[in-house]
mmCIF file of C-alpha atoms in Angstrom:
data_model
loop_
_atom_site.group_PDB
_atom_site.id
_atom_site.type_symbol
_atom_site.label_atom_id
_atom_site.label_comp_id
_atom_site.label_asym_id
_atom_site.label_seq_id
_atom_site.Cartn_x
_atom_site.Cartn_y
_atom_site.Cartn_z
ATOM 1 C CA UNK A 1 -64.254 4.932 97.962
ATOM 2 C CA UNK A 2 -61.418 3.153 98.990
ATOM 3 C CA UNK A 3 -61.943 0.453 96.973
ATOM 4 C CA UNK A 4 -62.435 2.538 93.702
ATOM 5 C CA UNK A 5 -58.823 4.182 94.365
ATOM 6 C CA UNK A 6 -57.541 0.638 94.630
ATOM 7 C CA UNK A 7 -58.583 -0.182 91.316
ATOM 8 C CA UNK A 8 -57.580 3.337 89.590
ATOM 9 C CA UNK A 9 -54.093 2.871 91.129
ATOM 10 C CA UNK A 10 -54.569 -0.465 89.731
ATOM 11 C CA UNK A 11 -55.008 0.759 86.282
ATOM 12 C CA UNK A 12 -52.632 3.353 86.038
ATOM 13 C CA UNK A 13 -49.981 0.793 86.906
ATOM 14 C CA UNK A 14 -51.384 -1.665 84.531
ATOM 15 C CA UNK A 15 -51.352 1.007 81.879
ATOM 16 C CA UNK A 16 -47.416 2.116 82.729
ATOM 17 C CA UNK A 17 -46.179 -1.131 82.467
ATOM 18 C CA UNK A 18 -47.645 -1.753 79.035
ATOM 19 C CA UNK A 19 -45.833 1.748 78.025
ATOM 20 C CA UNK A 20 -42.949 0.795 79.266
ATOM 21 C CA UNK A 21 -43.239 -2.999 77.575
ATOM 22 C CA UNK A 22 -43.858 -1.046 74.500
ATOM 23 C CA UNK A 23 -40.636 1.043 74.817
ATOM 24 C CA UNK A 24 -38.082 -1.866 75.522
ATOM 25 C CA UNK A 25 -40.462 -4.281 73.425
ATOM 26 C CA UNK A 26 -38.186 -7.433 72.596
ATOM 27 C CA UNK A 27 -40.619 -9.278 70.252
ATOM 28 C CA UNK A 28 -40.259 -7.896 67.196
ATOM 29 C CA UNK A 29 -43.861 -7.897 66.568
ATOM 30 C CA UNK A 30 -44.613 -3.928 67.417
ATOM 31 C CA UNK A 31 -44.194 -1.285 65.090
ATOM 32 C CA UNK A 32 -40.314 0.511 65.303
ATOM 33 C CA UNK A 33 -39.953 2.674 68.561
ATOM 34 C CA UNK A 34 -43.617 1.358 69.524
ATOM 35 C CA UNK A 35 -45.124 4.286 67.049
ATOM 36 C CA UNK A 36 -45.024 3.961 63.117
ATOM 37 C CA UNK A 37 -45.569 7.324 63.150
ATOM 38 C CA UNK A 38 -42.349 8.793 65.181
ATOM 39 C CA UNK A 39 -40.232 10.768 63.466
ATOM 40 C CA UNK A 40 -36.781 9.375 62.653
ATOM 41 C CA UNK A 41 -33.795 11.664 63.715
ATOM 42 C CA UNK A 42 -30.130 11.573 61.985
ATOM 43 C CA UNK A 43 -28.026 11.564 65.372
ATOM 44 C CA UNK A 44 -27.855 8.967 68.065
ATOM 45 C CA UNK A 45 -27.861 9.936 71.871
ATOM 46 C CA UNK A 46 -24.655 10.026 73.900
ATOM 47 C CA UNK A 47 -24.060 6.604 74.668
ATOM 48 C CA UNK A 48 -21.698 5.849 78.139
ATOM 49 C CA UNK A 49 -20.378 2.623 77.284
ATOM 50 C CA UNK A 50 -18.566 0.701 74.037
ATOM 51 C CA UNK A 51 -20.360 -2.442 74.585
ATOM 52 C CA UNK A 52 -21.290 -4.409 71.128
ATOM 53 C CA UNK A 53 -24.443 -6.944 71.394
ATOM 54 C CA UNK A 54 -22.964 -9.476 68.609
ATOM 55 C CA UNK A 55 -26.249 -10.053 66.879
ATOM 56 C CA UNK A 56 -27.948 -8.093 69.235
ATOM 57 C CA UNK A 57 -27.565 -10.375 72.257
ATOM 58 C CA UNK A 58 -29.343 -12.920 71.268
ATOM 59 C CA UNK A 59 -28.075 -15.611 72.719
ATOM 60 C CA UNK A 60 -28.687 -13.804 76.090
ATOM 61 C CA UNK A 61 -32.720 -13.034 75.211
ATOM 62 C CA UNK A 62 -33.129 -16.111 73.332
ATOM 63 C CA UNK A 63 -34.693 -13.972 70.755
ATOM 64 C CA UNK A 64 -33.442 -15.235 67.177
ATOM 65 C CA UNK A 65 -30.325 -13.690 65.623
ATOM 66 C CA UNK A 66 -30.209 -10.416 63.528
ATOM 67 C CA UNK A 67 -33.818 -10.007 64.091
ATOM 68 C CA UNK A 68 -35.767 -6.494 65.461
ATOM 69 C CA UNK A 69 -36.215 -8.184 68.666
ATOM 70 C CA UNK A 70 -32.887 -8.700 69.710
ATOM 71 C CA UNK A 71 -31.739 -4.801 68.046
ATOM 72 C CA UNK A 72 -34.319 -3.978 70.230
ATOM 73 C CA UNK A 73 -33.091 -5.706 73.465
ATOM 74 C CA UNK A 74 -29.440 -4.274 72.647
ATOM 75 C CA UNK A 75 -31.295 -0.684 72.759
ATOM 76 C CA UNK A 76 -33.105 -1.223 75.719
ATOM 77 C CA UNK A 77 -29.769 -2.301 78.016
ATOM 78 C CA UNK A 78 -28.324 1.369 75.829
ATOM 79 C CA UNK A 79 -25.343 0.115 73.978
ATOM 80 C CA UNK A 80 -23.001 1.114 72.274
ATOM 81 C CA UNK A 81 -23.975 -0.786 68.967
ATOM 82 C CA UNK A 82 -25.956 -3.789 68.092
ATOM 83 C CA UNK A 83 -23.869 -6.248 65.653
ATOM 84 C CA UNK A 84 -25.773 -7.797 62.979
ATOM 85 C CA UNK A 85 -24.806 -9.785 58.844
ATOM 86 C CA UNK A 86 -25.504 -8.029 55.922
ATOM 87 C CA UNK A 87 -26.283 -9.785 52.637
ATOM 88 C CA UNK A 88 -27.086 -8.238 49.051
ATOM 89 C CA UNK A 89 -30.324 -9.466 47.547
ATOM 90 C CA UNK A 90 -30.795 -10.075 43.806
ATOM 91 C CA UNK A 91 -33.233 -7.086 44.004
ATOM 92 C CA UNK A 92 -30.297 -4.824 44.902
ATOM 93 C CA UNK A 93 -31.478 -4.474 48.609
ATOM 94 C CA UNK A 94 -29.879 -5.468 51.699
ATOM 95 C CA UNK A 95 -31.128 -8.310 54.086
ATOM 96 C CA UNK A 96 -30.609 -8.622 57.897
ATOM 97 C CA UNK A 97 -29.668 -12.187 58.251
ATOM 98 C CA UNK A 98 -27.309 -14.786 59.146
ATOM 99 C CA UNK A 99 -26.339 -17.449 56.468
ATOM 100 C CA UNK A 100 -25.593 -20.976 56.717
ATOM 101 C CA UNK A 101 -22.605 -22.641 55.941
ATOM 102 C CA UNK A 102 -23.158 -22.618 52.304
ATOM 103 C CA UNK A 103 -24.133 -18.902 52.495
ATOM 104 C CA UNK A 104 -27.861 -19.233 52.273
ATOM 105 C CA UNK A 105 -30.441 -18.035 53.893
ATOM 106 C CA UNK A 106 -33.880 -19.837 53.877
ATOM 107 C CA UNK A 107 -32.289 -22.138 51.772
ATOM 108 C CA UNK A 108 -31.237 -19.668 48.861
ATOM 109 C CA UNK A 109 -28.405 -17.215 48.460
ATOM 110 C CA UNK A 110 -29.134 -14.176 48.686
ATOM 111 C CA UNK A 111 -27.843 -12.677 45.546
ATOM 112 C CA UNK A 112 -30.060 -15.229 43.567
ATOM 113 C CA UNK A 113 -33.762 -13.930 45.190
ATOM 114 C CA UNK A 114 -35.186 -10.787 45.817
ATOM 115 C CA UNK A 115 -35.847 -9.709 49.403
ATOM 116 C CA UNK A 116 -40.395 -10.815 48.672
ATOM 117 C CA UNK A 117 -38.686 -14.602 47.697
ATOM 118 C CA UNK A 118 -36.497 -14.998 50.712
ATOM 119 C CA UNK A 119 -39.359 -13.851 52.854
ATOM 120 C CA UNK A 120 -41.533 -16.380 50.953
ATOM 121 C CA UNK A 121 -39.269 -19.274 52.219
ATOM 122 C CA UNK A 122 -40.087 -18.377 56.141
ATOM 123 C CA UNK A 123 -39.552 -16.503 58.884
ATOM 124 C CA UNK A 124 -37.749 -16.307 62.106
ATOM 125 C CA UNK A 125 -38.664 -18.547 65.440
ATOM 126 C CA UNK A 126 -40.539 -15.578 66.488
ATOM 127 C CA UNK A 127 -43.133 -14.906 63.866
ATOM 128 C CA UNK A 128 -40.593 -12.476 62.159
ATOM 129 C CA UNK A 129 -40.146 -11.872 58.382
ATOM 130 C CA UNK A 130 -36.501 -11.465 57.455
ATOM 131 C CA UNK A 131 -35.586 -7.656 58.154
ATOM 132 C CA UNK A 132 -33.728 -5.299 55.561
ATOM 133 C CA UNK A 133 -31.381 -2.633 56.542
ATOM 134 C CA UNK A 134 -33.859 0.059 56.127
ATOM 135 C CA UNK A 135 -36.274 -2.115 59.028
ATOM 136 C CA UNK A 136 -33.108 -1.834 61.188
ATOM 137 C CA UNK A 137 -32.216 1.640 59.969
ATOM 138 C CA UNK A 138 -36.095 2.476 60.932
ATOM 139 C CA UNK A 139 -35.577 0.828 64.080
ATOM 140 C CA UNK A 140 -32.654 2.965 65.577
ATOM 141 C CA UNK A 141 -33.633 6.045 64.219
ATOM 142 C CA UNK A 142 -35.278 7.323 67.060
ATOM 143 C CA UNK A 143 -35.254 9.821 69.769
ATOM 144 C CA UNK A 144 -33.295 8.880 72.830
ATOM 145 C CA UNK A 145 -31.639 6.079 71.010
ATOM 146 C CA UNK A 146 -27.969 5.729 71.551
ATOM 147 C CA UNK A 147 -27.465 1.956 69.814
ATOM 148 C CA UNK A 148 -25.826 2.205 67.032
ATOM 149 C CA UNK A 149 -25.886 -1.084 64.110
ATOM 150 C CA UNK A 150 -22.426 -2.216 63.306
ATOM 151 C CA UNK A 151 -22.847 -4.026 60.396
ATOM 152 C CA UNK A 152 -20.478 -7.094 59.416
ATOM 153 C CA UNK A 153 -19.959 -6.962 55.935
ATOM 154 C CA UNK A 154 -20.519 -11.264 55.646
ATOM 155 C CA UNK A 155 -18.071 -12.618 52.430
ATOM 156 C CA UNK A 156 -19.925 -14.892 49.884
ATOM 157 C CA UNK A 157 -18.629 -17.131 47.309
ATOM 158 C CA UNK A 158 -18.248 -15.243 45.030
ATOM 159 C CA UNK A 159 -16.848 -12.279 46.736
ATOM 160 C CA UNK A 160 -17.751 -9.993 44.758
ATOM 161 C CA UNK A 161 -20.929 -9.950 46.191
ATOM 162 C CA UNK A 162 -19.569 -9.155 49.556
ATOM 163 C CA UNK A 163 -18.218 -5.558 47.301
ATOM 164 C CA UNK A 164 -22.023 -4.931 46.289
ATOM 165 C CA UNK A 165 -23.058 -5.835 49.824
ATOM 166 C CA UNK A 166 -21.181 -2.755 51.115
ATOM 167 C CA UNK A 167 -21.653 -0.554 48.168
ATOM 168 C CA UNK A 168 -25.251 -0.539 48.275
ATOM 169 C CA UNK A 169 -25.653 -0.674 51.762
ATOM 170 C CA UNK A 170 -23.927 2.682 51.989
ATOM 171 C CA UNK A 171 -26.398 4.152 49.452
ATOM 172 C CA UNK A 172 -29.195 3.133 51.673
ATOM 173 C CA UNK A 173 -27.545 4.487 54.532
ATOM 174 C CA UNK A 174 -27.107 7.857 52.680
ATOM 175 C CA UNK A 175 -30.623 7.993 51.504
ATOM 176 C CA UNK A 176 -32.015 7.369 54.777
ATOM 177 C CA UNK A 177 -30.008 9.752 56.628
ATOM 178 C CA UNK A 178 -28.481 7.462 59.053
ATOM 179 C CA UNK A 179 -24.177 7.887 58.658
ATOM 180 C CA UNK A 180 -24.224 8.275 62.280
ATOM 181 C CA UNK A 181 -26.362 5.664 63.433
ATOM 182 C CA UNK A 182 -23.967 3.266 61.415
ATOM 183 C CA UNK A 183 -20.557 1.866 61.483
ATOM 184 C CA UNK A 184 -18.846 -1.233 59.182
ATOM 185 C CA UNK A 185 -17.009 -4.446 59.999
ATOM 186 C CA UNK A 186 -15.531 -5.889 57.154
ATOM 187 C CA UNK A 187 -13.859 -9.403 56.273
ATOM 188 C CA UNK A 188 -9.745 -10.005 56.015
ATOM 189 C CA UNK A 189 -10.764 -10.511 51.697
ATOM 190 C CA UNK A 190 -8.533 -8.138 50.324
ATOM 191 C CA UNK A 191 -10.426 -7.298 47.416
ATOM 192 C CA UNK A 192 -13.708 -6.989 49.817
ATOM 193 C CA UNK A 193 -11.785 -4.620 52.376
ATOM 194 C CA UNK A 194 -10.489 -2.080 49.448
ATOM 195 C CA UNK A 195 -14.231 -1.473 48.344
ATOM 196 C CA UNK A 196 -14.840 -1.171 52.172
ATOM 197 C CA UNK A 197 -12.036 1.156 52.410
ATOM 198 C CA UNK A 198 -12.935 3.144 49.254
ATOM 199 C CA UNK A 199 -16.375 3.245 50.651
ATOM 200 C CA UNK A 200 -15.478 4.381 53.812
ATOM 201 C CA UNK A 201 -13.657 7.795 52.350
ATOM 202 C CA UNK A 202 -16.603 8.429 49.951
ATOM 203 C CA UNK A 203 -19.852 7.917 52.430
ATOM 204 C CA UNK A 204 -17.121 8.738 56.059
ATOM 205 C CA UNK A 205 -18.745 5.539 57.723
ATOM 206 C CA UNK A 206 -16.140 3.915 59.950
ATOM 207 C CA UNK A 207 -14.972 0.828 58.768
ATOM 208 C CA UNK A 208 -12.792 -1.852 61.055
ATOM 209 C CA UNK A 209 -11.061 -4.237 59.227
ATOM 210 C CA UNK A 210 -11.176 -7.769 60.317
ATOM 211 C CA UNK A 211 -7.513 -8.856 59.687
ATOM 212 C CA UNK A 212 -4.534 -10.520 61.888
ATOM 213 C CA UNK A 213 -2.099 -8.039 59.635
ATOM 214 C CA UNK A 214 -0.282 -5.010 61.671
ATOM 215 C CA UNK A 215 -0.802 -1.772 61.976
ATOM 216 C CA UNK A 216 0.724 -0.372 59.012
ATOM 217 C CA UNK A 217 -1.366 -2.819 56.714
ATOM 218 C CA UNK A 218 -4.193 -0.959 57.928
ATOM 219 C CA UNK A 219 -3.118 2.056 57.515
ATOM 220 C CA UNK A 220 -1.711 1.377 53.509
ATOM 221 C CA UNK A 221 -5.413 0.361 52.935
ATOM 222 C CA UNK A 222 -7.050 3.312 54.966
ATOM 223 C CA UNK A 223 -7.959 2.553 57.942
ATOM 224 C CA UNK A 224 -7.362 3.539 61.009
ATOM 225 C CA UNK A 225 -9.777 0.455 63.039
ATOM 226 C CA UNK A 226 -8.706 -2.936 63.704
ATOM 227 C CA UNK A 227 -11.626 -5.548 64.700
ATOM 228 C CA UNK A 228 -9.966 -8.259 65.574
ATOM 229 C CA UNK A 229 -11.083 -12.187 67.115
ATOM 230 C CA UNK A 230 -9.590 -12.397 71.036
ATOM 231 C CA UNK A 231 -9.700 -15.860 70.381
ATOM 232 C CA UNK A 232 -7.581 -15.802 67.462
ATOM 233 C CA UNK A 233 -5.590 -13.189 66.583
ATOM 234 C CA UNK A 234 -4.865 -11.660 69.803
ATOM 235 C CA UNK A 235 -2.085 -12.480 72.110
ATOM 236 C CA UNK A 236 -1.711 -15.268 74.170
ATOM 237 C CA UNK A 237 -3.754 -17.229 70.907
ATOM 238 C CA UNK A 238 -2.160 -14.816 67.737
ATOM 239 C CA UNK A 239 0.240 -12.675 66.795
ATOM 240 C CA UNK A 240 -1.796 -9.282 67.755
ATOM 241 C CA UNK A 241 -1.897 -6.906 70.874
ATOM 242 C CA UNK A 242 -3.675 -4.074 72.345
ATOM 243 C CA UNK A 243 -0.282 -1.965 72.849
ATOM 244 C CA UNK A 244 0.784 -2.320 69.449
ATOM 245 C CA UNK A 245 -2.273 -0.595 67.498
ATOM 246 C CA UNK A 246 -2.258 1.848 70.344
ATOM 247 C CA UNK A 247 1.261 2.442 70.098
ATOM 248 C CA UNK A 248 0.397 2.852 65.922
ATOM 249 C CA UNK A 249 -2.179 5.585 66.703
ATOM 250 C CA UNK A 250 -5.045 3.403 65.802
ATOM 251 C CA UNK A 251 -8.714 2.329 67.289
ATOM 252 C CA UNK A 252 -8.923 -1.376 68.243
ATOM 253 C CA UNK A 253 -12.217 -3.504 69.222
ATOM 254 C CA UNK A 254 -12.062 -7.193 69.988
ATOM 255 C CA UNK A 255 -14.687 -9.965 69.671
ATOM 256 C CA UNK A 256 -16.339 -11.870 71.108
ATOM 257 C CA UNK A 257 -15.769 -11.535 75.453
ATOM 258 C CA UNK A 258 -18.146 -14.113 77.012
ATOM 259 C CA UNK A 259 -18.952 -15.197 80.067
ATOM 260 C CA UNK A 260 -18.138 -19.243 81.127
ATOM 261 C CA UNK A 261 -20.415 -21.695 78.703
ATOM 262 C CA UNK A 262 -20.246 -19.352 75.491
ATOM 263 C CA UNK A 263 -20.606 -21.428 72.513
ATOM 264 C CA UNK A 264 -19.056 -19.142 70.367
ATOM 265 C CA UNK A 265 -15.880 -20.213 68.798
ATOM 266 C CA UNK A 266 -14.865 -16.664 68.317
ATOM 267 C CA UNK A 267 -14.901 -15.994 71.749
ATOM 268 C CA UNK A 268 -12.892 -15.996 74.904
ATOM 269 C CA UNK A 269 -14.656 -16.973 78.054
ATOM 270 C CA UNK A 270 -12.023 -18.059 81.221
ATOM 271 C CA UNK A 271 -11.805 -15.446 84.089
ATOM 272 C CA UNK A 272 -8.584 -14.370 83.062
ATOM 273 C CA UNK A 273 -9.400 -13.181 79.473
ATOM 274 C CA UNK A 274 -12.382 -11.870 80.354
ATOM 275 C CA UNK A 275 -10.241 -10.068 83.426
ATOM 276 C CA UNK A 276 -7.693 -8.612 80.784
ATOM 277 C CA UNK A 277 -10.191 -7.279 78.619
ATOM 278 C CA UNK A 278 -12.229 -5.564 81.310
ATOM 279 C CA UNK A 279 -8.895 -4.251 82.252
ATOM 280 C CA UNK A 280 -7.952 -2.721 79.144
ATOM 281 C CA UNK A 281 -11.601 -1.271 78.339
ATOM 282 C CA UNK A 282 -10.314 2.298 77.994
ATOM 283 C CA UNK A 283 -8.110 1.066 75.444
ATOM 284 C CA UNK A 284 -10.249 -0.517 73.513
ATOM 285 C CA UNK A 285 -12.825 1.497 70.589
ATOM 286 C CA UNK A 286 -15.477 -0.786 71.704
ATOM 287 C CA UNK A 287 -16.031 -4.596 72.624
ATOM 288 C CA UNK A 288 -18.109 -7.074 71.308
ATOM 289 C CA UNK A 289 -19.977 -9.298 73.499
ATOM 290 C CA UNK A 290 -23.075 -12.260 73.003
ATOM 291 C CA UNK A 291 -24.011 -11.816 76.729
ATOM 292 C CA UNK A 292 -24.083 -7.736 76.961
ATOM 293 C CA UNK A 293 -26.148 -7.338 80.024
ATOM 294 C CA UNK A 294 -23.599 -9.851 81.614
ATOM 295 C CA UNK A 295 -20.285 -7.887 79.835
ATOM 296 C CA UNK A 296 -21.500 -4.737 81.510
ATOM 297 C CA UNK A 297 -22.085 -5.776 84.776
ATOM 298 C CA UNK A 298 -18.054 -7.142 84.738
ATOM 299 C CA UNK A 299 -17.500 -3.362 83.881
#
């Protein structure tokens, strides 16, 4: 009798880990949420921190970059918002991806393929195909979820494709339901930031500009949210401050706060940055971070 309990209690443990694998799955192979079937929901869950997983965290998982796996490891730790690239597709869709140098991804630009080509080229380390924005729009949609997807508006050559990127992606976003569950970064391109800005008064998704101009740039394009590079265009290593967009009645986010090793030349890592942004958290409209688990922890 004893025995049999032993390997009941055994089972039922087995069985709760594997639901609770399936909740927080990280390997991008299992369906959305862990059911295909759950509905979506238009509203994300409180959230109690304004932690940003640049690209999801991968480098942290070691899952590869912009793909479901690491959106899904940013949901499990409950942040704030996963980061993750945007491209438009010759197909008029959007891709999740990052692009290389010569902005391609599997060795094509986006704009020239449709979403079935790029796919066709390969997939991610993981056994992934290359996600659109309705896969990650799918994938946050759900109920409980607080992550949001802040999505970087990536500039191409030409720019005007970075314009369609953000047009269309808002149409998607629209269709699916999912303003909330969304929020836009956008390049320093001028002409790419007034279709962001344009955009964000028609669809009301927040939009923060990526630019090392003051406060009252912003503003005379419409915004009201500065994203700006710690390690570049805020003070001690640019011309930008905290205090100043404060001061100017706007929202300001920084990227990228790493911990000691970060490869990331948009980050800052020594004790003392990392000290001064932990220290002016409640200032900040969020922070962006590849090492979330590890940013939270310092909070």
């Amino acid at each position: 009798m004893r025995f049999s309990r032993i390997i009941l209690l055994s089972a039922a443990a087995m069985l709760s880990f594997a639901a609770c694998q399936e909740r927080i799955d990280v390997t991008g192979k299992t369906p959305h949420g862990g059911d295909p079937d759950q509905p979506t929901v238009t509203e994300p869950a409180p959230c109690s921190n304004k932690v940003v997983a640049h690209r999801g965290g991968s480098s942290e998982i070691g899952a590869p970059d912009n793909s479901i796996a690491s959106l899904k490891y940013a949901m499990s730790l409950k942040l704030y918002a996963s980061e993750c690239d945007i491209y438009w597709t010759k197909d008029n869709d959007i891709i999740i991806a990052h692009a290389d140098g010569n902005y391609m991804v599997n060795g094509v630009h986006p704009w020239e393929a449709t979403v079935t080509e790029i796919r066709k080229k390969g997939t991610l380390k993981n056994g992934e195909q290359i996600p659109t924005l309705e896969d990650f729009l799918k994938t946050v949609m759900v109920e409980g979820n607080c992550t949001k997807l802040c999505l970087d508006i990536k500039i191409t050559e030409p720019s005007d494709y970075a314009s369609k990127e953000v047009m269309r992606a808002c149409e998607i976003i629209k269709a699916k339901g999912g303003k909330k569950f969304c929020e836009f970064i956008c390049t320093s391109n001028s002409s790419v930031a007034n279709t962001a800005s344009q955009c964000q008064a028609a669809y009301g998704i927040p939009v923060g500009w990526m630019s090392k101009e003051g406060p009252s740039t912003h503003k005379a394009k419409g915004f009201t949210w500065a994203n700006l590079s710690a390690a570049s265009y805020m003070i001690p290593y640019g011309p930008r401050s905290i205090d100043e967009f404060v001061k100017a009645g706007m929202e300001i986010s920084v990227f990228n706060v790493d911990k000691e090793g970060s490869t990331d030349g948009n980050a800052v890592t020594s004790a003392s940055d990392v000290k001064y942004y932990v220290d002016n958290y409640d200032k900040l409209r969020c922070i962006c971070t590849n090492y979330p688990n590890w940013l939270l922890k310092q909070l």
